[in-house]
Short mmCIF file of C-alpha atoms in Angstrom, two decimals:
data_model
loop_
_atom_site.label_atom_id
_atom_site.label_comp_id
_atom_site.label_asym_id
_atom_site.label_seq_id
_atom_site.Cartn_x
_atom_site.Cartn_y
_atom_site.Cartn_z
CA SER A 9 -0.04 -0.12 -0.01
CA PHE A 10 3.08 2.36 0.42
CA PRO A 11 4.81 3.74 -2.66
CA MET A 12 8.34 2.16 -3.51
CA PRO A 13 11.03 4.64 -2.54
CA LEU A 14 13.45 3.43 -5.06
CA SER A 15 12.88 2.55 -8.60
CA LEU A 16 14.76 -0.22 -10.58
CA ARG A 17 17.31 0.87 -13.48
CA GLN A 18 15.44 0.63 -16.60
CA LEU A 19 17.16 -1.41 -19.43
CA SER A 20 16.01 -2.01 -22.93
CA PRO A 21 16.91 -4.73 -25.21
CA ASP A 22 19.43 -2.43 -26.96
CA HIS A 23 21.51 -2.22 -23.76
CA LYS A 24 24.77 -4.29 -23.43
CA THR A 25 25.83 -6.03 -20.41
CA VAL A 26 29.42 -4.68 -20.83
CA GLN A 27 28.08 -1.02 -20.60
CA GLN A 28 26.04 -1.49 -17.46
CA SER A 29 28.03 -3.82 -15.39
CA ILE A 30 30.61 -1.08 -14.25
CA LEU A 31 31.75 0.12 -10.62
CA HIS A 32 28.72 2.55 -10.14
CA VAL A 33 29.52 3.18 -6.40
CA PHE A 34 32.71 5.09 -7.46
CA GLU A 35 31.53 6.69 -10.55
CA HIS A 36 31.12 10.06 -8.95
CA LEU A 37 34.93 10.03 -8.49
CA TYR A 38 35.88 8.20 -11.62
CA PRO A 39 33.10 9.16 -14.14
CA VAL A 40 32.77 7.40 -17.31
CA SER A 41 33.23 10.75 -19.17
CA LEU A 42 36.84 11.07 -17.52
CA LEU A 43 37.71 7.65 -18.33
CA SER A 44 36.64 8.20 -22.09
CA GLN A 45 38.63 11.25 -21.97
CA ILE A 46 41.85 9.43 -21.04
CA LEU A 47 41.19 6.64 -23.33
CA ASP A 48 41.05 9.29 -26.26
CA GLN A 49 44.22 10.94 -25.25
CA THR A 50 46.03 7.75 -24.80
CA HIS A 51 44.54 6.25 -27.91
CA ALA A 52 43.71 3.15 -25.95
CA TRP A 53 40.39 2.47 -27.29
CA GLU A 54 39.35 -1.26 -28.20
CA GLN A 55 39.12 -1.94 -31.71
CA ARG A 56 35.81 -3.82 -31.42
CA GLU A 57 33.50 -3.98 -28.39
CA ARG A 58 32.64 -7.49 -27.69
CA GLU A 59 32.13 -9.10 -24.13
CA THR A 60 34.35 -6.45 -22.69
CA ASN A 61 35.55 -2.88 -23.27
CA MET A 62 38.25 -0.65 -21.95
CA VAL A 63 35.97 1.26 -19.68
CA GLN A 64 34.66 -1.86 -17.92
CA MET A 65 38.09 -3.22 -17.49
CA CYS A 66 39.40 0.07 -15.70
CA TYR A 67 36.47 -0.48 -13.08
CA THR A 68 37.19 -4.12 -12.98
CA ILE A 69 40.71 -3.67 -12.05
CA MET A 70 39.57 -1.29 -8.98
CA ALA A 71 37.01 -3.97 -8.11
CA LEU A 72 39.94 -6.66 -7.81
CA HIS A 73 40.59 -5.01 -4.56
CA LEU A 74 37.14 -4.78 -3.20
CA PHE A 75 36.77 -8.49 -3.77
CA PRO A 76 40.27 -9.87 -3.23
CA ARG A 77 39.37 -13.55 -2.78
CA LEU A 78 37.40 -13.72 -6.08
CA SER A 79 38.75 -14.49 -9.70
CA GLN A 80 38.69 -12.02 -12.23
CA ARG A 81 35.49 -13.47 -13.66
CA GLY A 82 33.98 -13.61 -10.29
CA VAL A 83 34.67 -9.95 -9.65
CA LEU A 84 33.15 -9.14 -12.97
CA ARG A 85 30.07 -11.28 -11.84
CA GLU A 86 29.86 -9.13 -8.72
CA LEU A 87 29.64 -6.12 -10.67
CA ALA A 88 26.86 -7.25 -13.01
CA SER A 89 24.89 -9.08 -10.20
CA GLY A 90 22.61 -6.25 -9.70
CA LEU A 91 21.59 -6.50 -13.22
CA ARG A 92 20.84 -10.33 -13.37
CA TRP A 93 17.13 -9.97 -12.18
CA ILE A 94 16.20 -6.87 -14.20
CA TRP A 95 17.81 -7.76 -17.34
CA PRO A 96 15.37 -7.88 -20.40
CA ASP A 97 14.54 -11.36 -21.86
CA LYS A 98 17.81 -12.52 -23.37
CA PRO A 99 20.72 -14.57 -22.11
CA PHE A 100 22.73 -12.78 -19.40
CA GLU A 101 26.34 -13.82 -19.70
CA ILE A 102 29.56 -12.96 -18.05
CA PRO A 103 32.80 -13.06 -20.15
CA VAL A 104 34.93 -15.88 -19.96
CA THR A 105 38.43 -15.54 -18.03
CA SER A 106 40.37 -15.49 -21.40
CA ALA A 107 38.36 -12.65 -22.86
CA ILE A 108 39.07 -10.66 -19.64
CA SER A 109 42.77 -11.45 -19.41
CA THR A 110 43.06 -10.57 -23.06
CA ARG A 111 41.27 -7.10 -22.46
CA ARG A 112 43.38 -6.43 -19.56
CA LYS A 113 46.66 -6.97 -21.53
CA GLN A 114 45.23 -4.59 -24.18
CA LEU A 115 44.81 -1.80 -21.73
CA PRO A 116 47.89 0.31 -21.27
CA VAL A 117 49.30 1.09 -17.83
CA LEU A 118 49.21 4.82 -18.84
CA VAL A 119 45.33 4.80 -18.61
CA MET A 120 45.39 3.82 -14.90
CA ARG A 121 48.22 6.27 -14.23
CA ARG A 122 46.60 9.06 -15.66
CA LEU A 123 43.28 8.29 -13.98
CA PHE A 124 45.22 8.05 -10.59
CA GLU A 125 46.95 11.45 -11.36
CA GLN A 126 44.00 13.31 -12.49
CA ALA A 127 41.38 12.09 -9.74
CA CYS A 128 43.63 11.65 -6.67
CA HIS A 129 44.64 14.62 -4.90
CA PRO A 130 44.45 15.94 -1.29
CA ILE A 131 40.86 16.05 -0.10
CA ALA A 132 41.00 17.56 3.61
CA THR A 133 39.28 20.75 4.15
CA PRO A 134 39.39 23.07 7.16
CA ALA A 135 36.56 21.17 8.51
CA THR A 136 38.60 18.09 8.48
CA LYS A 137 39.62 17.22 12.04
CA GLY A 138 43.45 16.36 12.35
CA ALA A 139 44.36 17.25 8.98
CA PHE A 140 46.28 20.43 9.50
CA ALA A 141 48.88 21.73 12.02
CA LEU A 142 50.42 25.13 12.38
CA GLY A 143 48.22 26.08 9.50
CA LEU A 144 49.84 23.54 7.23
CA ARG A 145 48.37 20.34 5.65
CA LEU A 146 50.10 17.37 7.08
CA MET A 147 51.68 15.09 4.39
CA ALA A 148 54.13 12.05 4.48
CA ILE A 149 56.28 10.32 2.24
CA ASP A 150 57.31 6.59 2.64
CA ALA A 151 58.26 3.50 0.57
CA THR A 152 57.49 -0.29 0.58
CA LEU A 153 58.11 -3.46 -1.24
CA ASP A 154 55.28 -5.81 -2.52
CA ASN A 155 55.46 -9.41 -3.58
CA VAL A 156 54.59 -10.07 -7.15
CA ILE A 157 53.57 -13.52 -8.49
CA GLU A 158 56.52 -15.77 -9.62
CA THR A 159 56.88 -15.75 -13.35
CA GLN A 160 59.71 -15.52 -15.74
CA ALA A 161 58.74 -12.02 -16.82
CA ASN A 162 58.23 -10.75 -13.47
CA ALA A 163 61.52 -11.99 -12.09
CA ALA A 164 63.55 -10.57 -15.06
CA HIS A 165 61.82 -7.03 -14.74
CA PHE A 166 61.27 -6.62 -10.84
CA GLY A 167 64.24 -8.62 -9.40
CA ARG A 168 64.64 -10.01 -6.04
CA ALA A 169 65.79 -8.02 -2.94
CA SER A 170 68.39 -9.19 -0.54
CA THR A 171 67.67 -9.97 2.86
CA LEU A 172 69.92 -9.40 6.02
CA HIS A 173 71.55 -12.77 5.64
CA LYS A 174 72.44 -11.74 1.97
CA SER A 175 70.03 -14.15 0.23
CA ALA A 176 67.38 -13.19 -2.13
CA THR A 177 63.80 -12.93 -1.31
CA PRO A 178 61.64 -15.86 -2.52
CA PHE A 179 59.39 -13.82 -4.77
CA PRO A 180 60.19 -10.95 -7.21
CA GLN A 181 59.30 -7.47 -5.59
CA VAL A 182 58.18 -4.16 -6.81
CA ARG A 183 59.13 -0.94 -4.75
CA CYS A 184 56.71 1.75 -4.59
CA ALA A 185 57.12 5.16 -3.09
CA PHE A 186 53.95 7.29 -2.01
CA LEU A 187 52.88 10.70 -0.73
CA SER A 188 49.91 10.62 1.57
CA GLU A 189 47.68 12.89 3.29
CA CYS A 190 47.89 12.06 6.78
CA GLY A 191 44.71 13.47 8.03
CA THR A 192 42.59 11.28 5.47
CA HIS A 193 45.11 8.47 4.94
CA SER A 194 44.63 9.00 1.08
CA MET A 195 47.43 8.37 -1.27
CA VAL A 196 47.91 11.29 -3.73
CA ALA A 197 51.11 10.38 -5.76
CA ALA A 198 53.12 7.30 -6.24
CA ARG A 199 56.01 6.19 -8.16
CA MET A 200 56.76 2.37 -8.81
CA GLY A 201 59.79 0.45 -10.15
CA PRO A 202 61.83 -2.76 -9.62
CA CYS A 203 63.05 -3.55 -6.23
CA HIS A 204 66.66 -2.67 -7.01
CA HIS A 205 65.45 0.87 -7.58
CA SER A 206 66.27 2.88 -4.32
CA GLU A 207 63.58 4.64 -2.06
CA GLU A 208 65.36 7.92 -2.73
CA ALA A 209 65.18 7.63 -6.40
CA LEU A 210 61.56 6.76 -6.67
CA ALA A 211 60.69 9.53 -3.96
CA VAL A 212 62.29 12.34 -6.25
CA GLY A 213 59.41 11.72 -8.60
CA LEU A 214 56.88 12.81 -5.78
CA VAL A 215 58.36 16.36 -5.56
CA SER A 216 56.21 17.64 -8.40
CA SER A 217 53.10 16.75 -6.19
CA ILE A 218 54.17 18.89 -3.50
CA THR A 219 51.99 22.20 -3.39
CA ALA A 220 52.20 25.32 -1.28
CA ASN A 221 51.22 25.10 2.47
CA MET A 222 52.17 21.66 3.22
CA LEU A 223 54.28 20.04 6.03
CA VAL A 224 55.94 17.26 4.41
CA MET A 225 57.29 14.57 6.82
CA MET A 226 59.71 11.87 6.03
CA ASP A 227 62.03 9.26 7.63
CA SER A 228 65.70 9.50 7.99
CA GLY A 229 66.53 7.35 5.09
CA LEU A 230 65.15 9.99 2.53
CA VAL A 231 66.05 13.34 4.14
CA SER A 232 68.84 15.60 2.46
CA LEU A 233 69.44 19.30 1.86
CA TRP A 234 68.17 18.62 -1.59
CA TRP A 235 64.73 17.70 -0.19
CA ALA A 236 64.73 20.63 2.18
CA LYS A 237 65.33 22.97 -0.66
CA GLN A 238 62.77 21.29 -3.00
CA VAL A 239 60.18 21.74 -0.21
CA ARG A 240 60.80 25.25 0.41
CA ASP A 241 60.96 26.16 -3.26
CA ARG A 242 57.31 24.93 -3.31
CA GLN A 243 56.31 27.26 -0.38
CA SER A 244 55.86 24.28 1.84
CA HIS A 245 58.06 22.91 4.90
CA LEU A 246 59.77 19.84 5.77
CA LEU A 247 59.81 17.81 9.04
CA ALA A 248 62.08 14.71 8.86
CA ARG A 249 63.92 12.45 11.19
CA LEU A 250 67.69 12.61 11.30
CA THR A 251 70.48 10.14 11.61
CA SER A 252 72.96 10.49 14.26
CA THR A 253 75.68 11.96 11.92
CA MET A 254 73.83 14.87 10.34
CA PHE A 255 74.03 18.41 11.49
CA LEU A 256 75.87 17.94 14.71
CA HIS A 257 77.42 21.41 15.16
CA PRO A 258 74.86 24.15 16.07
CA ASP A 259 75.44 27.83 14.99
CA GLN A 260 72.58 29.18 17.09
CA ILE A 261 70.66 27.76 20.16
CA LEU A 262 67.23 28.59 20.37
CA SER A 263 65.06 29.49 23.35
CA ASP A 264 63.12 25.90 23.33
CA GLY A 265 66.49 23.99 23.25
CA SER A 266 66.63 23.30 19.36
CA TYR A 267 69.44 25.01 17.33
CA LEU A 268 69.72 26.44 13.82
CA VAL A 269 72.44 25.17 11.39
CA HIS A 270 73.60 27.23 8.46
CA THR A 271 74.87 25.29 5.55
CA ARG A 272 76.59 26.24 2.31
CA LEU A 273 77.29 22.70 1.14
CA PRO A 274 76.96 21.97 -2.65
CA SER A 275 74.56 19.34 -3.31
CA ARG A 276 72.17 18.02 -5.94
CA GLY A 277 70.25 20.91 -7.47
CA MET A 278 72.04 23.39 -5.56
CA THR A 279 74.52 25.94 -6.75
CA PRO A 280 77.89 25.63 -4.83
CA GLY A 281 77.92 27.96 -1.85
CA GLU A 282 74.11 28.46 -1.75
CA ALA A 283 72.98 29.18 1.77
CA LEU A 284 70.18 26.98 3.54
CA THR A 285 69.02 27.07 7.17
CA VAL A 286 67.59 24.30 8.94
CA ARG A 287 66.37 23.71 12.58
CA VAL A 288 67.48 20.68 14.54
CA ILE A 289 65.34 19.34 17.52
CA GLU A 290 66.62 16.54 19.95
CA TYR A 291 64.65 14.38 22.46
CA GLN A 292 64.44 11.13 24.16
CA ILE A 293 61.78 8.57 24.75
CA ALA A 294 61.21 8.16 28.46
CA ASP A 295 60.34 4.27 28.44
CA PRO A 296 63.74 2.35 28.70
CA ILE A 297 62.47 -0.61 26.57
CA LEU A 298 60.65 1.16 23.91
CA GLY A 299 62.65 4.25 23.46
CA GLN A 300 66.20 3.02 24.05
CA SER A 301 66.50 5.68 26.82
CA HIS A 302 70.18 6.24 26.13
CA LYS A 303 69.39 7.20 22.50
CA ILE A 304 69.07 10.78 21.39
CA HIS A 305 66.21 11.11 18.62
CA ARG A 306 66.48 14.07 16.34
CA VAL A 307 64.31 15.66 13.59
CA VAL A 308 65.07 18.63 11.25
CA THR A 309 62.67 21.09 10.03
CA THR A 310 62.56 24.21 7.75
CA LEU A 311 60.12 25.92 10.43
CA LEU A 312 62.77 28.01 11.95
CA ASP A 313 60.80 30.31 14.40
CA PRO A 314 60.26 28.48 17.91
CA ILE A 315 57.64 30.59 18.88
CA VAL A 316 55.34 29.89 16.01
CA ALA A 317 56.31 26.31 15.86
CA PRO A 318 57.49 25.22 19.33
CA ALA A 319 59.85 22.14 19.51
CA MET A 320 57.36 20.02 21.70
CA ASP A 321 54.60 20.67 19.09
CA LEU A 322 56.97 19.69 16.18
CA ILE A 323 57.84 16.35 18.02
CA GLN A 324 54.29 15.46 18.25
CA ILE A 325 53.43 16.51 14.95
CA TYR A 326 56.19 14.33 13.40
CA HIS A 327 54.49 11.42 15.27
CA GLU A 328 51.62 11.87 12.80
CA ARG A 329 53.80 10.35 9.97
CA TRP A 330 52.77 7.06 11.38
CA GLU A 331 49.60 7.62 9.58
CA ILE A 332 51.13 6.63 6.30
CA GLU A 333 52.09 3.27 7.88
CA ALA A 334 48.49 2.85 8.62
CA SER A 335 47.61 3.45 5.07
CA LEU A 336 50.09 0.99 3.78
CA ASP A 337 48.47 -1.65 6.21
CA GLU A 338 45.08 -0.79 4.81
CA GLN A 339 46.20 -1.63 1.18
CA LYS A 340 48.21 -4.50 2.11
CA ASN A 341 46.13 -6.30 4.67
CA HIS A 342 42.41 -5.15 3.96
CA LEU A 343 42.45 -4.80 0.17
CA ARG A 344 45.10 -6.94 -1.23
CA LEU A 345 45.42 -9.53 1.35
CA ALA A 346 49.26 -9.40 1.93
CA SER A 347 49.84 -13.17 2.46
CA ARG A 348 49.28 -13.19 -1.46
CA PRO A 349 51.54 -11.63 -3.92
CA LEU A 350 49.82 -9.29 -6.61
CA ARG A 351 48.17 -11.57 -9.09
CA GLY A 352 49.57 -9.99 -12.40
CA GLN A 353 51.75 -12.20 -14.29
CA THR A 354 53.56 -9.63 -16.28
CA PRO A 355 55.15 -6.21 -15.28
CA GLN A 356 52.19 -4.33 -17.13
CA LEU A 357 49.62 -6.20 -15.29
CA VAL A 358 51.46 -5.62 -11.86
CA TYR A 359 51.64 -1.85 -12.59
CA GLN A 360 47.97 -2.03 -13.72
CA GLU A 361 46.87 -3.80 -10.34
CA LEU A 362 48.95 -1.22 -8.07
CA TYR A 363 47.21 1.70 -9.69
CA GLY A 364 43.94 -0.07 -9.34
CA LEU A 365 44.84 -0.66 -5.73
CA LEU A 366 45.41 3.06 -5.26
CA LEU A 367 42.25 4.11 -6.81
CA THR A 368 40.01 1.88 -4.98
CA HIS A 369 41.90 3.10 -1.54
CA PHE A 370 41.46 6.66 -2.55
CA ALA A 371 37.74 6.23 -3.43
CA LEU A 372 37.12 4.53 -0.11
CA ARG A 373 39.07 7.06 1.90
CA SER A 374 37.33 9.89 -0.04
CA LEU A 375 33.92 8.39 1.05
CA MET A 376 35.06 8.02 4.53
CA HIS A 377 36.15 11.56 4.69
CA GLU A 378 32.99 12.82 3.39
CA ALA A 379 30.92 10.64 5.99
CA ALA A 380 33.15 12.07 8.82
CA VAL A 381 32.87 15.66 7.80
CA GLN A 382 29.05 15.11 7.48
CA ALA A 383 29.06 13.67 10.91
CA ASP A 384 31.52 16.15 12.44
CA LEU A 385 34.04 13.39 13.28
CA ASP A 386 37.63 12.85 12.80
CA PRO A 387 38.03 10.45 9.80
CA ASP A 388 40.26 8.40 12.15
CA ARG A 389 37.11 7.39 14.01
CA LEU A 390 35.82 5.59 11.01
CA SER A 391 36.72 2.00 10.63
CA PHE A 392 38.54 1.20 7.39
CA THR A 393 37.44 -2.73 7.39
CA HIS A 394 34.07 -1.66 8.10
CA ALA A 395 34.04 0.74 5.22
CA VAL A 396 35.48 -2.02 2.79
CA GLU A 397 32.41 -4.25 3.94
CA VAL A 398 29.86 -1.52 3.49
CA VAL A 399 31.14 -0.48 0.11
CA SER A 400 31.32 -3.99 -1.31
CA ARG A 401 27.74 -4.57 -0.30
CA ALA A 402 26.75 -1.27 -1.90
CA VAL A 403 28.21 -2.37 -5.41
CA ARG A 404 25.06 -4.35 -6.05
CA ASP A 405 22.63 -1.74 -4.91
CA PHE A 406 24.31 1.03 -6.97
CA THR A 407 23.97 -1.15 -9.98
CA GLN A 408 20.26 -2.15 -9.47
CA TRP A 409 18.80 0.97 -8.75
CA SER A 410 18.02 3.64 -11.07
CA GLN A 411 20.37 6.71 -11.84
CA HIS A 412 17.88 9.08 -10.30
CA ASP A 413 18.31 7.29 -6.79
CA GLN A 414 22.10 7.56 -6.67
CA PRO A 415 22.02 10.56 -4.33
CA PHE A 416 19.76 8.71 -2.09
CA LEU A 417 21.89 5.53 -2.21
CA LYS A 418 25.09 7.64 -1.47
CA ALA A 419 23.40 9.45 1.48
CA ARG A 420 22.65 6.16 3.16
CA LEU A 421 25.97 4.64 2.51
CA LEU A 422 27.82 7.60 4.23
CA GLU A 423 25.39 7.06 7.11
CA ASP A 424 26.45 3.24 7.18
CA LEU A 425 30.09 4.19 7.24
CA CYS A 426 29.70 6.03 10.52
CA ASP A 427 27.92 3.00 12.14
CA ASP A 428 30.99 1.28 13.53
CA LEU A 429 33.09 3.76 15.15
CA LEU A 430 36.68 3.46 16.59
CA PRO A 431 37.33 4.63 20.18
CA ALA A 432 37.93 8.30 20.41
CA GLN A 433 40.89 7.87 22.32
CA ARG A 434 43.43 5.78 20.06
CA ARG A 435 46.06 3.70 21.49
CA VAL A 436 49.52 5.23 21.52
CA ARG A 437 51.18 4.20 18.06
CA PHE A 438 54.85 3.10 18.47
CA GLN A 439 57.07 0.37 17.22
CA ALA A 440 60.07 -0.76 19.16
CA ARG A 441 63.13 -1.28 17.08
CA ALA A 442 63.35 -5.18 17.13
CA VAL A 443 62.55 -7.88 14.83
CA LYS A 444 59.98 -10.52 15.67
CA ARG A 445 62.19 -13.71 14.44
CA SER A 446 65.80 -13.21 13.87
CA LYS A 447 66.03 -16.16 11.30
CA ALA A 448 63.30 -18.39 9.75
CA ARG A 449 63.32 -22.19 10.55
CA TYR A 450 63.33 -23.12 6.86
CA GLU A 451 65.25 -22.00 4.07
CA SER A 452 63.95 -19.35 1.74
CA LYS A 453 61.61 -20.68 -1.09
CA ARG A 454 63.59 -20.44 -4.41
CA ARG A 455 62.35 -20.71 -7.94
CA PHE A 456 62.87 -24.37 -8.54
CA PHE A 457 60.55 -25.15 -5.62
CA PHE A 458 57.52 -24.03 -7.59
CA SER A 459 57.81 -26.29 -10.67
CA TYR A 460 60.41 -29.03 -9.21
CA THR A 461 59.12 -32.42 -10.57
CA PRO A 462 61.93 -35.12 -11.47
CA ASP A 463 61.23 -37.13 -14.42
CA HIS A 464 61.26 -40.47 -12.61
CA ILE A 465 58.69 -39.28 -10.14
CA HIS A 466 55.10 -40.50 -11.14
CA SER A 467 53.06 -40.78 -7.80
CA PHE A 468 53.64 -39.80 -4.17
CA ALA A 469 54.74 -43.44 -3.55
CA ASP A 470 57.84 -42.94 -5.78
CA LEU A 471 58.97 -40.29 -3.17
CA ILE A 472 58.84 -42.45 -0.01
CA VAL A 473 61.87 -44.42 1.38
CA PRO A 474 60.76 -46.70 4.19
CA GLU A 475 62.45 -47.22 7.58
CA ARG A 476 64.67 -50.24 7.91
CA ARG A 477 62.15 -51.74 10.53
CA LEU A 478 59.54 -51.57 7.84
CA LEU A 479 61.65 -53.27 5.37
CA LEU A 480 62.46 -56.23 7.98
CA LEU A 481 58.75 -56.70 8.69
CA ASN A 482 57.94 -56.93 5.31
#
């Protein structure tokens, strides 16, 4: 007796499954018009649209990380599941795996990269809690390694990193460097390459993404005079951890105990004799176990005024760099299932998959940020695990209901994201400098373990050598 609040999507016999089974839940961030524009610019359109097309494939690569336990065909089935019961009277078919794989191989990595570069950017506003400090947007740079599936092409391109025991890792690995917005956990820039590329070399490519009024934080492995100059040239500031051998001789002691260092050292990108002033802050951790109480921790910054930026405030702000570690954890453990390597069997498919991962993570974090601002909450209060579950369930709703109902569906989605809030007082985030296991019990898996089958072995019984007692009994 009550009117139905939502209306089903209206489909005619002229519609194609491939044009309707896309990731509608992310369409407000990655519209079809933007994808079509990028495909035009890169000349990447398919020659003939059959069971799949390039637009659908872009959305499918993103959806791989919403449903990481499903195969490629299973993911495409999820995207089309909302259409199954409203499709006109004709066979409803999902492309076979070979068709999906073929179309993925035809899609250039440049398409996914340009989509990421054009659509993903800092999203925090003055209304975002915890995203700014000292009037600056908090940003962080870090790098990580990911395992890729064992194939000859991947091994030749990515290589294997060496461990502490000088042995190569069991899987080929890809190295990625990221620029992240700490307040929203969104990744806004990335550079990728083989594992033998250094973090410093990849991070250099992130400089162009630094804009005015940012406070860029990084670990001691990346910081240098060159970085300080590049950040200052972009009207932003640097806050980084220092090694024990850098800037040991103060030129001027400040009122809060920090000191200034005036440098005239030639460095990459700097003319000889060019002056640069930085500020060094030293502190210790009180806990003797976690902080190595005998060790002096040091950070360097281009914020030189101790009144505008007190030392204690900067020490606490630098602790926010941990947020990029949380972002990496979200990608690896909740979207990609880190126990499994990236599933791409060629370098092109690996890079495709990584950009799809970044696009999916950004979309989830963008929705979480919008929900948090709407509810006047800190984005850290929203659970990322809960967000993955909510958005995954919403995929079918956004596909099934009409385009006119999308604003209502999105409003309900934002409300659902705030259902499972984390405690307002987060636990103290730290990590002692220690390893969980000094050496594994077994040797590292090598390439020949994956396909080792001697010619004389035909069954498991051929591998068994009976004990002498059994031989005597027989």
